[in-house]
mmCIF file of C-alpha atoms in Angstrom:
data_model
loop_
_atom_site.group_PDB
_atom_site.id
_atom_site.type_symbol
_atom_site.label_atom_id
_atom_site.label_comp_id
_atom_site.label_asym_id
_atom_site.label_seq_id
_atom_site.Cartn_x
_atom_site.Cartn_y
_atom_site.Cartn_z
ATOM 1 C CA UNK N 1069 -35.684 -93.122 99.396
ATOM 2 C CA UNK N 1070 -34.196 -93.775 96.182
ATOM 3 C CA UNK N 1071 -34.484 -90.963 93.606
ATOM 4 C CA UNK N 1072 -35.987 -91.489 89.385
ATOM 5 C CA UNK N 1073 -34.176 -90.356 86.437
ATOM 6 C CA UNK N 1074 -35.849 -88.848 83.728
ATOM 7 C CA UNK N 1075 -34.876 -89.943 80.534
ATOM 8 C CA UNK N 1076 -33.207 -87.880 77.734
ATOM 9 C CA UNK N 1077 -36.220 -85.620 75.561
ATOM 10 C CA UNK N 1078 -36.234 -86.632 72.470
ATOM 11 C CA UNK N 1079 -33.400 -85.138 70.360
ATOM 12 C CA UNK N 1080 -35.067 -82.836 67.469
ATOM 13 C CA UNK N 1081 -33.784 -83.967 64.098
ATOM 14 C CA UNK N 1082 -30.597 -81.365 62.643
ATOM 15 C CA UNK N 1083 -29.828 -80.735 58.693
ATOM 16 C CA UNK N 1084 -27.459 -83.500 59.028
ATOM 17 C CA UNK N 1085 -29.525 -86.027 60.113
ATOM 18 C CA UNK N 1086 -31.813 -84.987 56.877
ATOM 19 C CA UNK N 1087 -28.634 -84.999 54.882
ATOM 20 C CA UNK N 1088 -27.752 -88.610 56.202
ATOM 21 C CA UNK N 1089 -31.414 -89.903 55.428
ATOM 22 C CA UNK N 1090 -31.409 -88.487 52.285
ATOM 23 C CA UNK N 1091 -28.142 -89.344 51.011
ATOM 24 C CA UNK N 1092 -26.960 -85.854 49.946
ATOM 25 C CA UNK N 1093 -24.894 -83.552 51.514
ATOM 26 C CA UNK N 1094 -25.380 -81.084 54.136
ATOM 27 C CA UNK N 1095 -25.112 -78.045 51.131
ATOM 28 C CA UNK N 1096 -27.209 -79.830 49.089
ATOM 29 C CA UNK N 1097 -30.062 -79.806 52.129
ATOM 30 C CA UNK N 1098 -29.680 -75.673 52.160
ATOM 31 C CA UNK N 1099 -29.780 -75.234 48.865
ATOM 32 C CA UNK N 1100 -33.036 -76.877 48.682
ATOM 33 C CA UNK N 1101 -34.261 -75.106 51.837
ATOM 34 C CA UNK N 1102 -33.768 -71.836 50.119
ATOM 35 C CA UNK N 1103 -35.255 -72.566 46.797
ATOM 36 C CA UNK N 1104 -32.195 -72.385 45.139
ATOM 37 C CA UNK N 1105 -32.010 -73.902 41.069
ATOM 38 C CA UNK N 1106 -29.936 -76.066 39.628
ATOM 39 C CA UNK N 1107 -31.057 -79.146 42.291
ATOM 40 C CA UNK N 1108 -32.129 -82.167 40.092
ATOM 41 C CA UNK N 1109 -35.735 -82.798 40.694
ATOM 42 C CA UNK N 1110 -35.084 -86.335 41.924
ATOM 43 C CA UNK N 1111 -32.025 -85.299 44.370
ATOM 44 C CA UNK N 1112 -34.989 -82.073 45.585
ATOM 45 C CA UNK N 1113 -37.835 -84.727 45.905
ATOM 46 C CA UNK N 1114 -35.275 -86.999 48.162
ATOM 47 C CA UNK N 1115 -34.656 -84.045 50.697
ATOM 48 C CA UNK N 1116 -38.086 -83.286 50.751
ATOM 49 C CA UNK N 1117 -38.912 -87.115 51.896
ATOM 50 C CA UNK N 1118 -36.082 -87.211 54.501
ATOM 51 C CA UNK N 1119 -37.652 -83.488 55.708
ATOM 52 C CA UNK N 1120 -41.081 -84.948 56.396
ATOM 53 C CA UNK N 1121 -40.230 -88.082 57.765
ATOM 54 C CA UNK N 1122 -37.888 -86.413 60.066
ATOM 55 C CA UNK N 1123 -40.558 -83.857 60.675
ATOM 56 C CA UNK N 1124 -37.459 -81.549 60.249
ATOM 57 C CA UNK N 1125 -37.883 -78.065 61.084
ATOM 58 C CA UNK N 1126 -35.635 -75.184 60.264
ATOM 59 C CA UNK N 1127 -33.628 -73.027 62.186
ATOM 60 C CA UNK N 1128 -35.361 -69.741 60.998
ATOM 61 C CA UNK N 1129 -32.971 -67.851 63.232
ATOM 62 C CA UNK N 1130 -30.046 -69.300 61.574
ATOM 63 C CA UNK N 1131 -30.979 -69.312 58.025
ATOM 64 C CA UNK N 1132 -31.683 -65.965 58.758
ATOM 65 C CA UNK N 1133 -27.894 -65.595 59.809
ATOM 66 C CA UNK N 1134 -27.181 -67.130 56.606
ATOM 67 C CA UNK N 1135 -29.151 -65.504 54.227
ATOM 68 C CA UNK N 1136 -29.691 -62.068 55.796
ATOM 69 C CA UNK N 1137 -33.384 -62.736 55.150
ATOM 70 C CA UNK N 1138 -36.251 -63.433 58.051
ATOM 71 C CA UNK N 1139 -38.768 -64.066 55.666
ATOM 72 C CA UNK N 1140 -41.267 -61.877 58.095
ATOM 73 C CA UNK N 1141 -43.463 -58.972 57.254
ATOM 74 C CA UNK N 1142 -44.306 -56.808 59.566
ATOM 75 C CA UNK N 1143 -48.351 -55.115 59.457
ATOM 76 C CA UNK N 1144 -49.281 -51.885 61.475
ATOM 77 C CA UNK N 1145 -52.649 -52.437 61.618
ATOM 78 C CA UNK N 1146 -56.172 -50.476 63.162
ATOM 79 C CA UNK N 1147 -57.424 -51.902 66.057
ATOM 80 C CA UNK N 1148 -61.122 -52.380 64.921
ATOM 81 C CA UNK N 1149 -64.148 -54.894 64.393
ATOM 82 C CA UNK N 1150 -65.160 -52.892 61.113
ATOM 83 C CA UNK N 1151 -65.396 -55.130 57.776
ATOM 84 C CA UNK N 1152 -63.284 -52.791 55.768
ATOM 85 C CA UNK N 1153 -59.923 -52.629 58.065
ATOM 86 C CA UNK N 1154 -60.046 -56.119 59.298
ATOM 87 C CA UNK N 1155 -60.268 -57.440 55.546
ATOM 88 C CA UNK N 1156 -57.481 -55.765 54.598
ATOM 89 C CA UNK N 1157 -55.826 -57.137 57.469
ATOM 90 C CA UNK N 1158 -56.876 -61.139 56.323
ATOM 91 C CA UNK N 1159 -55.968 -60.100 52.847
ATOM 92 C CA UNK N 1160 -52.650 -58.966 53.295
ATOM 93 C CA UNK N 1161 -51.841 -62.028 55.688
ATOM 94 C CA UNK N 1162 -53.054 -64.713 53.573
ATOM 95 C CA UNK N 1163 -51.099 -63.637 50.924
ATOM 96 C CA UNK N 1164 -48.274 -63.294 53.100
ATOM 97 C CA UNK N 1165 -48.304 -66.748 53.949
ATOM 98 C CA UNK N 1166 -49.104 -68.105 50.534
ATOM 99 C CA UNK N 1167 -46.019 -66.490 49.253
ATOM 100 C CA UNK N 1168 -43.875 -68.296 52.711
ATOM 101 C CA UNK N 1169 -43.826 -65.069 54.646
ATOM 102 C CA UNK N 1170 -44.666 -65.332 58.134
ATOM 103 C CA UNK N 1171 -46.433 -62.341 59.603
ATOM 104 C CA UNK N 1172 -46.002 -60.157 62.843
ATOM 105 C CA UNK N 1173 -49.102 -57.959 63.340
ATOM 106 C CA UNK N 1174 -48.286 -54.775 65.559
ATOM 107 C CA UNK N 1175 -52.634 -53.385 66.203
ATOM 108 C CA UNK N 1176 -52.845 -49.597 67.478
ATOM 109 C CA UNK N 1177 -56.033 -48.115 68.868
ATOM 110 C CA UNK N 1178 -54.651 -44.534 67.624
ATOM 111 C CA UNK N 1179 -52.894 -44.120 64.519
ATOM 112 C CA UNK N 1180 -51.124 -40.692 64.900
ATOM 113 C CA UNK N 1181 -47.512 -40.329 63.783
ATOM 114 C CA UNK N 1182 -45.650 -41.347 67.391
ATOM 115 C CA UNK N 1183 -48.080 -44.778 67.471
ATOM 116 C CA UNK N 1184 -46.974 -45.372 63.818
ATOM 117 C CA UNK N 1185 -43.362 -44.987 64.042
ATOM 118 C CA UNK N 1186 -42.719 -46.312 67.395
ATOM 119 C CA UNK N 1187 -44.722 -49.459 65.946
ATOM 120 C CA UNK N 1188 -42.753 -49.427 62.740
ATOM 121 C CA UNK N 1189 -39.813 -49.331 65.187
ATOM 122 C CA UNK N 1190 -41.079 -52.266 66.837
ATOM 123 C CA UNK N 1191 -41.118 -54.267 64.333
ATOM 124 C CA UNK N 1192 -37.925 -53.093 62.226
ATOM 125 C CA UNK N 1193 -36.344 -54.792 65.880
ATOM 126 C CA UNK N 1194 -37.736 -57.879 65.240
ATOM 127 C CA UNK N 1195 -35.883 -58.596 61.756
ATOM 128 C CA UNK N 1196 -39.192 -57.789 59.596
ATOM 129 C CA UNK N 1197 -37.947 -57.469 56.174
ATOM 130 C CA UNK N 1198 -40.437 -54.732 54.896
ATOM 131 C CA UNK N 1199 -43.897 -53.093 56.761
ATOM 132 C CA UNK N 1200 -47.718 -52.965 55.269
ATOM 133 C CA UNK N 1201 -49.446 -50.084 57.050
ATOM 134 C CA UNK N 1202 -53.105 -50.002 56.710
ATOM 135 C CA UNK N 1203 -54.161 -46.624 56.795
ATOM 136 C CA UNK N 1204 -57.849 -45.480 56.435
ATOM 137 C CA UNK N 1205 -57.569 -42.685 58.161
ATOM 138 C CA UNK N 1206 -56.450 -39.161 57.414
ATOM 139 C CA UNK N 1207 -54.115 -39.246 60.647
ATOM 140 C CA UNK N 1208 -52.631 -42.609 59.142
ATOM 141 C CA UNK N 1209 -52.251 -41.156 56.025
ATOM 142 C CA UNK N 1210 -49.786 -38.214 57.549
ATOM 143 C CA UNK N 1211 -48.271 -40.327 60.167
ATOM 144 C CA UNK N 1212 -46.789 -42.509 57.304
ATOM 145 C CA UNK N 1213 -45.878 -39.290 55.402
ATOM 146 C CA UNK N 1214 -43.517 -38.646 57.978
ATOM 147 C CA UNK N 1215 -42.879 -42.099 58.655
ATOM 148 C CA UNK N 1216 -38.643 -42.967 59.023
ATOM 149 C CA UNK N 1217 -37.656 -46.502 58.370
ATOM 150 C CA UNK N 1218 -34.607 -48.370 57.128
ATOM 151 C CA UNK N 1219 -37.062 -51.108 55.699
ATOM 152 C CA UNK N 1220 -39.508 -50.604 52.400
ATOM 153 C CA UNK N 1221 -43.239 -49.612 53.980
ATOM 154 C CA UNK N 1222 -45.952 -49.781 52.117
ATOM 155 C CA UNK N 1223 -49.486 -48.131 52.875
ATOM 156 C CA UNK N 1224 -52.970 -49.753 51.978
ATOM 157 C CA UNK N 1225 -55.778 -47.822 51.947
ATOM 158 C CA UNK N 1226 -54.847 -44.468 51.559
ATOM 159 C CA UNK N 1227 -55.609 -43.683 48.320
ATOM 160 C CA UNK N 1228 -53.804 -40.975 46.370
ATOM 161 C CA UNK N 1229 -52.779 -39.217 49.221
ATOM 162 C CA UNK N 1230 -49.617 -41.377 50.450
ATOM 163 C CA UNK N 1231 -46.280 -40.587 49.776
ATOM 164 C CA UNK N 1232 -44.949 -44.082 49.511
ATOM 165 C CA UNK N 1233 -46.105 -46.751 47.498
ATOM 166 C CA UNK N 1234 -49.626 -47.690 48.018
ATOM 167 C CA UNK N 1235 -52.774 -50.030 47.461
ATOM 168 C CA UNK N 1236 -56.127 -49.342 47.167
ATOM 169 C CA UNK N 1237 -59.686 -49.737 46.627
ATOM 170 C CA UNK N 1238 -61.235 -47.212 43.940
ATOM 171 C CA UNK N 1239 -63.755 -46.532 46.023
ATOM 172 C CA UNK N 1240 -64.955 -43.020 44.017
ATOM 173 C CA UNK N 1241 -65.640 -45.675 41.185
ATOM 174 C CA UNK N 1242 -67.412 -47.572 42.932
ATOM 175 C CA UNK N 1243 -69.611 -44.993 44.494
ATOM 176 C CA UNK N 1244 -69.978 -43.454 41.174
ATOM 177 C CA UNK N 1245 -70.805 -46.592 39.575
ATOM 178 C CA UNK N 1246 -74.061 -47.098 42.279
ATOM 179 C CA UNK N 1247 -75.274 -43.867 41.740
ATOM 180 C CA UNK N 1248 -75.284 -43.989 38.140
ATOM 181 C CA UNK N 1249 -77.316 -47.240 38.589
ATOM 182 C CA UNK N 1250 -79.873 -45.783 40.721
ATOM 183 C CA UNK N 1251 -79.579 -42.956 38.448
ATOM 184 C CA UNK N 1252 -80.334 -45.374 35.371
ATOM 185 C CA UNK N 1253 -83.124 -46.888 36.936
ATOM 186 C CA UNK N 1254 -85.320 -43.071 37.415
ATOM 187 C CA UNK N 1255 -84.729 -41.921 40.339
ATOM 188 C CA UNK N 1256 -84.252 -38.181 39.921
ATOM 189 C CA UNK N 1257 -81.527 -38.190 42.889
ATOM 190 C CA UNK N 1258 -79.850 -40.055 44.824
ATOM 191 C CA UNK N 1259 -79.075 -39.889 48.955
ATOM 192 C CA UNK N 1260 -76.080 -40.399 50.401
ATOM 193 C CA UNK N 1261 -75.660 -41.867 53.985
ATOM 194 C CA UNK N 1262 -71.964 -41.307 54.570
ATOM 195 C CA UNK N 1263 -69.157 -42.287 57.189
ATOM 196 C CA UNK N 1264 -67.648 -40.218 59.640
ATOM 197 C CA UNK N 1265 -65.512 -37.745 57.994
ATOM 198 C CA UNK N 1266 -62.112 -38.541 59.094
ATOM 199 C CA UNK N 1267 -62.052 -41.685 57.304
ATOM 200 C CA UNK N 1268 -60.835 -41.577 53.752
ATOM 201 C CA UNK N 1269 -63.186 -44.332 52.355
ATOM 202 C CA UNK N 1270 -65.571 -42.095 53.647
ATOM 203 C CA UNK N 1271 -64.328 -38.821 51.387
ATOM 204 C CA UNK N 1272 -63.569 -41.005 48.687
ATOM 205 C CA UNK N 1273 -67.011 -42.786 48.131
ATOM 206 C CA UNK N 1274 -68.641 -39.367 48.884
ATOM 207 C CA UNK N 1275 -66.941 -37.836 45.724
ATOM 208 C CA UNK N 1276 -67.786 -40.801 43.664
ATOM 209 C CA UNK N 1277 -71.774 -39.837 44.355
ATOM 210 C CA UNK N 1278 -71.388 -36.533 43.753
ATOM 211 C CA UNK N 1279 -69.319 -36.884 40.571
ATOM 212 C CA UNK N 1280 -71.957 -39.333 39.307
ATOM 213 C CA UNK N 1281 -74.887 -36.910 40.126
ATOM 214 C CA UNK N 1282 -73.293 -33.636 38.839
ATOM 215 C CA UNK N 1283 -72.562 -35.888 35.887
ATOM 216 C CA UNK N 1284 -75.790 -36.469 35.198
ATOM 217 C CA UNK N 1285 -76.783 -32.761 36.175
ATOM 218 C CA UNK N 1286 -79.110 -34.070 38.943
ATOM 219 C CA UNK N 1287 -79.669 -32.198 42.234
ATOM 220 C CA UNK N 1288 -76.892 -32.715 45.282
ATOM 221 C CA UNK N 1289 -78.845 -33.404 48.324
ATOM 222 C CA UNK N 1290 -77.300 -32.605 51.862
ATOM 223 C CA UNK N 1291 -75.147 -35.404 53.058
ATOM 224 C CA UNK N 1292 -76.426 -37.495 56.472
ATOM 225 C CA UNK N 1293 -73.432 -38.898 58.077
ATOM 226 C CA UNK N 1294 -73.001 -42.088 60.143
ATOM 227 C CA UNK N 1295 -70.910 -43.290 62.573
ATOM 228 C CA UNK N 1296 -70.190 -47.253 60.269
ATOM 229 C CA UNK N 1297 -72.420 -48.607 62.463
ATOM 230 C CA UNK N 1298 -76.198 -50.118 62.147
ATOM 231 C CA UNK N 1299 -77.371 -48.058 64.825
ATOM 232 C CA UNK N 1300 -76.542 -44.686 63.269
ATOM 233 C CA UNK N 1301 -78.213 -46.081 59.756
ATOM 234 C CA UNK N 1302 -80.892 -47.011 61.853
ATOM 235 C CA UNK N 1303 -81.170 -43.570 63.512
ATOM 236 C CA UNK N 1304 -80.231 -41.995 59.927
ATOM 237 C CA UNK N 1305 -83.859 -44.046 58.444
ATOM 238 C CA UNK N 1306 -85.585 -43.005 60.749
ATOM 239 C CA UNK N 1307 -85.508 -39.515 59.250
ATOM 240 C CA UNK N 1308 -85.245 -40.423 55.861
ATOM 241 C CA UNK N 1309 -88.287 -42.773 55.761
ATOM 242 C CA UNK N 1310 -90.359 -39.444 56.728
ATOM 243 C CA UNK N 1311 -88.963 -37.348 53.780
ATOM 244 C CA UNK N 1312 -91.488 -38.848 50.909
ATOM 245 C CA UNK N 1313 -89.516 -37.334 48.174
ATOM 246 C CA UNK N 1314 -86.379 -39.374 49.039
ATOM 247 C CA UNK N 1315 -86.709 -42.751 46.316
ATOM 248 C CA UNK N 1316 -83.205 -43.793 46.758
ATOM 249 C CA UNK N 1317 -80.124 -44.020 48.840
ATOM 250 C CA UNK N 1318 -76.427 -44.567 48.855
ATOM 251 C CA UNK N 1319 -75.264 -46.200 52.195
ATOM 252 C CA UNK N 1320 -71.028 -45.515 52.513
ATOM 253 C CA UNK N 1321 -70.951 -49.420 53.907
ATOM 254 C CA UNK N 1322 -73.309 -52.289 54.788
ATOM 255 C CA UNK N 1323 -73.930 -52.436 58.323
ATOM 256 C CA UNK N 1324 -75.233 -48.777 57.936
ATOM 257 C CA UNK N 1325 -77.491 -50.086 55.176
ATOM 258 C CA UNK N 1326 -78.966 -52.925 57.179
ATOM 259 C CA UNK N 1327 -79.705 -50.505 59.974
ATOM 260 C CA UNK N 1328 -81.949 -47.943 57.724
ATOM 261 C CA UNK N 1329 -83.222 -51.045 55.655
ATOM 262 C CA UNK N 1330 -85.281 -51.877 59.482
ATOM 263 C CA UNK N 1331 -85.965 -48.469 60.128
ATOM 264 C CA UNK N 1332 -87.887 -48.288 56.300
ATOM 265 C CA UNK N 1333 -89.195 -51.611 57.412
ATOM 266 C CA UNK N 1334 -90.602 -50.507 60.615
ATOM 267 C CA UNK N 1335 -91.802 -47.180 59.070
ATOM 268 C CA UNK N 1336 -93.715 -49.077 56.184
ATOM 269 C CA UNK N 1337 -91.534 -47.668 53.406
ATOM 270 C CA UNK N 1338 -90.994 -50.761 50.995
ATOM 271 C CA UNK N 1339 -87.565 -51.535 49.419
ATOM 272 C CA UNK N 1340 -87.596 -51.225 46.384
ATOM 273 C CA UNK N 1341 -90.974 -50.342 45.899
ATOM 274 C CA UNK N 1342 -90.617 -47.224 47.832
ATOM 275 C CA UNK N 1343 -87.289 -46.849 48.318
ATOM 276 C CA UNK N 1344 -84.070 -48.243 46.447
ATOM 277 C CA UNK N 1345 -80.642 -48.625 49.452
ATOM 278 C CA UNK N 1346 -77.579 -49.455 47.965
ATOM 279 C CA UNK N 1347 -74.572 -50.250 50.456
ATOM 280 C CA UNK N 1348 -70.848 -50.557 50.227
ATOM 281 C CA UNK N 1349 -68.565 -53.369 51.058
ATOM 282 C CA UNK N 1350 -70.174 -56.673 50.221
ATOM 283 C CA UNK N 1351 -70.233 -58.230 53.953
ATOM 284 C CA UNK N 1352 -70.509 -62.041 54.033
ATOM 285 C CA UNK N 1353 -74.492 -61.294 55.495
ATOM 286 C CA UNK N 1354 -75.727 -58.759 52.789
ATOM 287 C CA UNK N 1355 -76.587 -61.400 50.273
ATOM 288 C CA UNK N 1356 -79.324 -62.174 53.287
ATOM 289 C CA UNK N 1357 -80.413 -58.722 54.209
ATOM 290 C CA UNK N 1358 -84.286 -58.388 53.781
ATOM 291 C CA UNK N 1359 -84.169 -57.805 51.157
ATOM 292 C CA UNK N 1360 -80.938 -58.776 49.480
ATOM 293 C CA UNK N 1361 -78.710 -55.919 49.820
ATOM 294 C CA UNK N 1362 -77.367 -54.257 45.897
ATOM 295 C CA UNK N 1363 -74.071 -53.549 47.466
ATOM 296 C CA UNK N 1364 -70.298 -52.399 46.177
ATOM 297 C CA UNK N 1365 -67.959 -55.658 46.398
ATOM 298 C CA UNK N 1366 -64.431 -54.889 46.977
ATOM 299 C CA UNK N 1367 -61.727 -57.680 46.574
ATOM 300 C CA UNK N 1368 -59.974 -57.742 50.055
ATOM 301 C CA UNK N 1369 -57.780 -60.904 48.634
ATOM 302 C CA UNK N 1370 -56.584 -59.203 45.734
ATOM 303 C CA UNK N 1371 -55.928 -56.320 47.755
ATOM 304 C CA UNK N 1372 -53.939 -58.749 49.946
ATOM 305 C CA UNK N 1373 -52.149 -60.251 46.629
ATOM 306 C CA UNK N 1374 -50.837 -56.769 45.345
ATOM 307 C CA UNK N 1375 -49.946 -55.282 48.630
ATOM 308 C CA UNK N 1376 -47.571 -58.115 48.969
ATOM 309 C CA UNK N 1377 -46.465 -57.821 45.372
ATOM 310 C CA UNK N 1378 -45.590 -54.077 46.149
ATOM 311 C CA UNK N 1379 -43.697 -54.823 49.072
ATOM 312 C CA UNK N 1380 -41.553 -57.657 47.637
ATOM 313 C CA UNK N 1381 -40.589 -54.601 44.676
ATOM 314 C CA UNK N 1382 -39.834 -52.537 47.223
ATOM 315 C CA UNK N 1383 -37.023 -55.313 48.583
ATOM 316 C CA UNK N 1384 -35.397 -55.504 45.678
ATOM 317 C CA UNK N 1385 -35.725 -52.093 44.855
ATOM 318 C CA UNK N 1386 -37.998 -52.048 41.455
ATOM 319 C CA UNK N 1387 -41.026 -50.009 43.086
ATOM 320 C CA UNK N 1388 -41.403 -46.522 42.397
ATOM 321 C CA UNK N 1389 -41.746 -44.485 45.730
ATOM 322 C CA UNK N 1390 -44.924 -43.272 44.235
ATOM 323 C CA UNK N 1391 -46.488 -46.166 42.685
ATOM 324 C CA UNK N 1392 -49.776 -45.885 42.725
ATOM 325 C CA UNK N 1393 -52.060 -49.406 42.551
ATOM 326 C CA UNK N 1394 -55.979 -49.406 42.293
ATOM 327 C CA UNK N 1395 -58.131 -52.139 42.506
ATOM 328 C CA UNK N 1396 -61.527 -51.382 41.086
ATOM 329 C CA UNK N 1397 -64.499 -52.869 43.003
ATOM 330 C CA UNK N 1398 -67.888 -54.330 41.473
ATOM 331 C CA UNK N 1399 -71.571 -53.155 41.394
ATOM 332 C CA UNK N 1400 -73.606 -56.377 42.903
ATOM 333 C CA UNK N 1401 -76.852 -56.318 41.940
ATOM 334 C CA UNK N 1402 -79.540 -57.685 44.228
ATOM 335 C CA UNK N 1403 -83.250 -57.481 45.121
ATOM 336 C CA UNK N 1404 -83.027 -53.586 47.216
ATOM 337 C CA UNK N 1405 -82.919 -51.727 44.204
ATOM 338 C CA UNK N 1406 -85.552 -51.113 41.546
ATOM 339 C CA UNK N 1407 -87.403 -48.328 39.519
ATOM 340 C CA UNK N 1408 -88.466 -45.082 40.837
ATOM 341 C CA UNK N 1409 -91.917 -45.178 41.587
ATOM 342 C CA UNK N 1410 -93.682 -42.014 41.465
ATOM 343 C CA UNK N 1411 -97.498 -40.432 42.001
#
């Protein structure tokens, strides 16, 4: 029984063969590959013909070789389904890419200082160029404090309380600046249905209320605290919708909102004509809450944009170890706020 040969695979196409095609040589190829000037526009727009007719790809592990850079980020990043976290997340990876970084994520259900580092470690062995941690946590925020690396980290989300450089929402402003506008519109106080303590968006956006309210010398009601989730603002309204003097209420995020926006619903409290909720976050669904959700938008793409920005100072060495960016988030107004209504 005779026996088949398979025929050669393909051959994938080398910088030569795009050097050949395009009638340059080989140098010419890398130089364009790497971005590098003084390539005449017509001799760059000839490579870049021969590269996708080729369907040329680069050896990343040998350009790497070549120009000591990998051109790969690494992320330490929260394992979670919360809005706030996994935005960051999209943010700083879609910037990543725009800029021609690829991205290796490293997710940890705990971030305490050994799951930090030994991810950090993790990816420093994989050639990452520089680390984004995302820390909203209070344990993140001392795990990168004692954080050692031979590669630039940088920290989102943990305010003012990092010791490296670090991005971040403003979220104090942006508490302060709902509370002044349920302030503005009567109500005598405001209510403030926070998240669980450890988290520092939590802390934050509970100092922004109570700025805003001793600001305006109005009354500090005691905090109810949530869990992020619907069900605990759910559980959460169903106590405040039997306190008539409460007229309106700061939620720390969204889905907590939405969950005490049913439980006013189901206890025949209107919104707003009973009761004004304002949320936190801006999620994709609060412009359809019933009703509309007024709600604290906070740029997870521009968070993405100057996280990267940061980093790429740190690698050439122009960031401050203590540079501090804020990005200040915007009051969106919608139908679940209005004037106090009183007897």
């Amino acid at each position: 029984m005779g026996t088949e040969t398979a025929g050669p695979e393909a051959r994938q196409p080398v910088m030569a063969d795009v050097a050949k095609l395009a009638g340059v040589s080989h140098q010419t190829v890398s130089r364009v590959l790497n971005g590098a000037p003084h390539v005449r526009p017509g001799t760059r727009d000839r490579v870049l013909a021969a590269i996708r007719e080729l369907d040329y790809r680069p050896n990343s592990a040998a350009r790497a070789l070549v120009t000591r850079r990998s051109q790969t980020l690494g992320v330490v990043s929260f394992e979670s389904t919360l809005y706030g976290p996994a935005s960051m997340l999209d943010g700083i990876e879609r910037a990543a890419r725009s800029a021609g970084y690829f991205v290796s994520v490293a997710s940890l259900r705990s971030l305490d200082s050994r799951s930090v580092q030994e991810a950090v470690d993790r990816l420093r062995d994989q050639g990452v160029e520089g680390v984004v941690v995302i820390a909203p946590q209070t344990s993140a925020v001392s795990a990168v404090a004692k954080l050692s690396s031979s590669v630039p980290v940088v920290a989102v989300g943990s305010g003012a309380r990092s010791s490296i450089p670090t991005v971040t929402v403003d979220n104090r402003s942006g508490a302060e600046a709902a509370t002044r506008h349920l302030l503005d519109l009567g109500h005598r106080t405001v209510h403030h249905l926070a998240g669980p303590p450890g988290w520092l968006e939590s802390q934050d956006r509970q100092e922004g209320w109570r700025l805003a309210l001793d600001a305006a010398g109005a009354r500090v009601p005691a905090v109810t605290v949530g869990d992020w989730s619907a069900r605990s603002g759910y559980e959460a309204g169903q106590r405040i919708a039997r306190l008539t003097d409460v007229t309106a209420v700061l939620c720390a995020n969204d889905h907590m909102a939405l969950g005490l926006l049913r439980a006013l619903h189901e206890a025949g409290r209107p919104v707003p004509g009973g009761l004004s909720v304002v949320g936190f976050d801006d999620i994709p669904e609060a412009a359809y809450f019933i009703p509309p959700l007024t709600t604290v938008r906070q740029d997870f793409g521009e968070l993405g944009r100057r996280a990267l920005e940061l980093l790429v100072a740190a690698l050439d060495g122009s960031a401050h170890p203590h540079t501090r960016v804020q990005i200040t988030p915007e009051l969106v107004l919608r139908r679940s706020t209005g004037p106090a209504h009183r007897d």
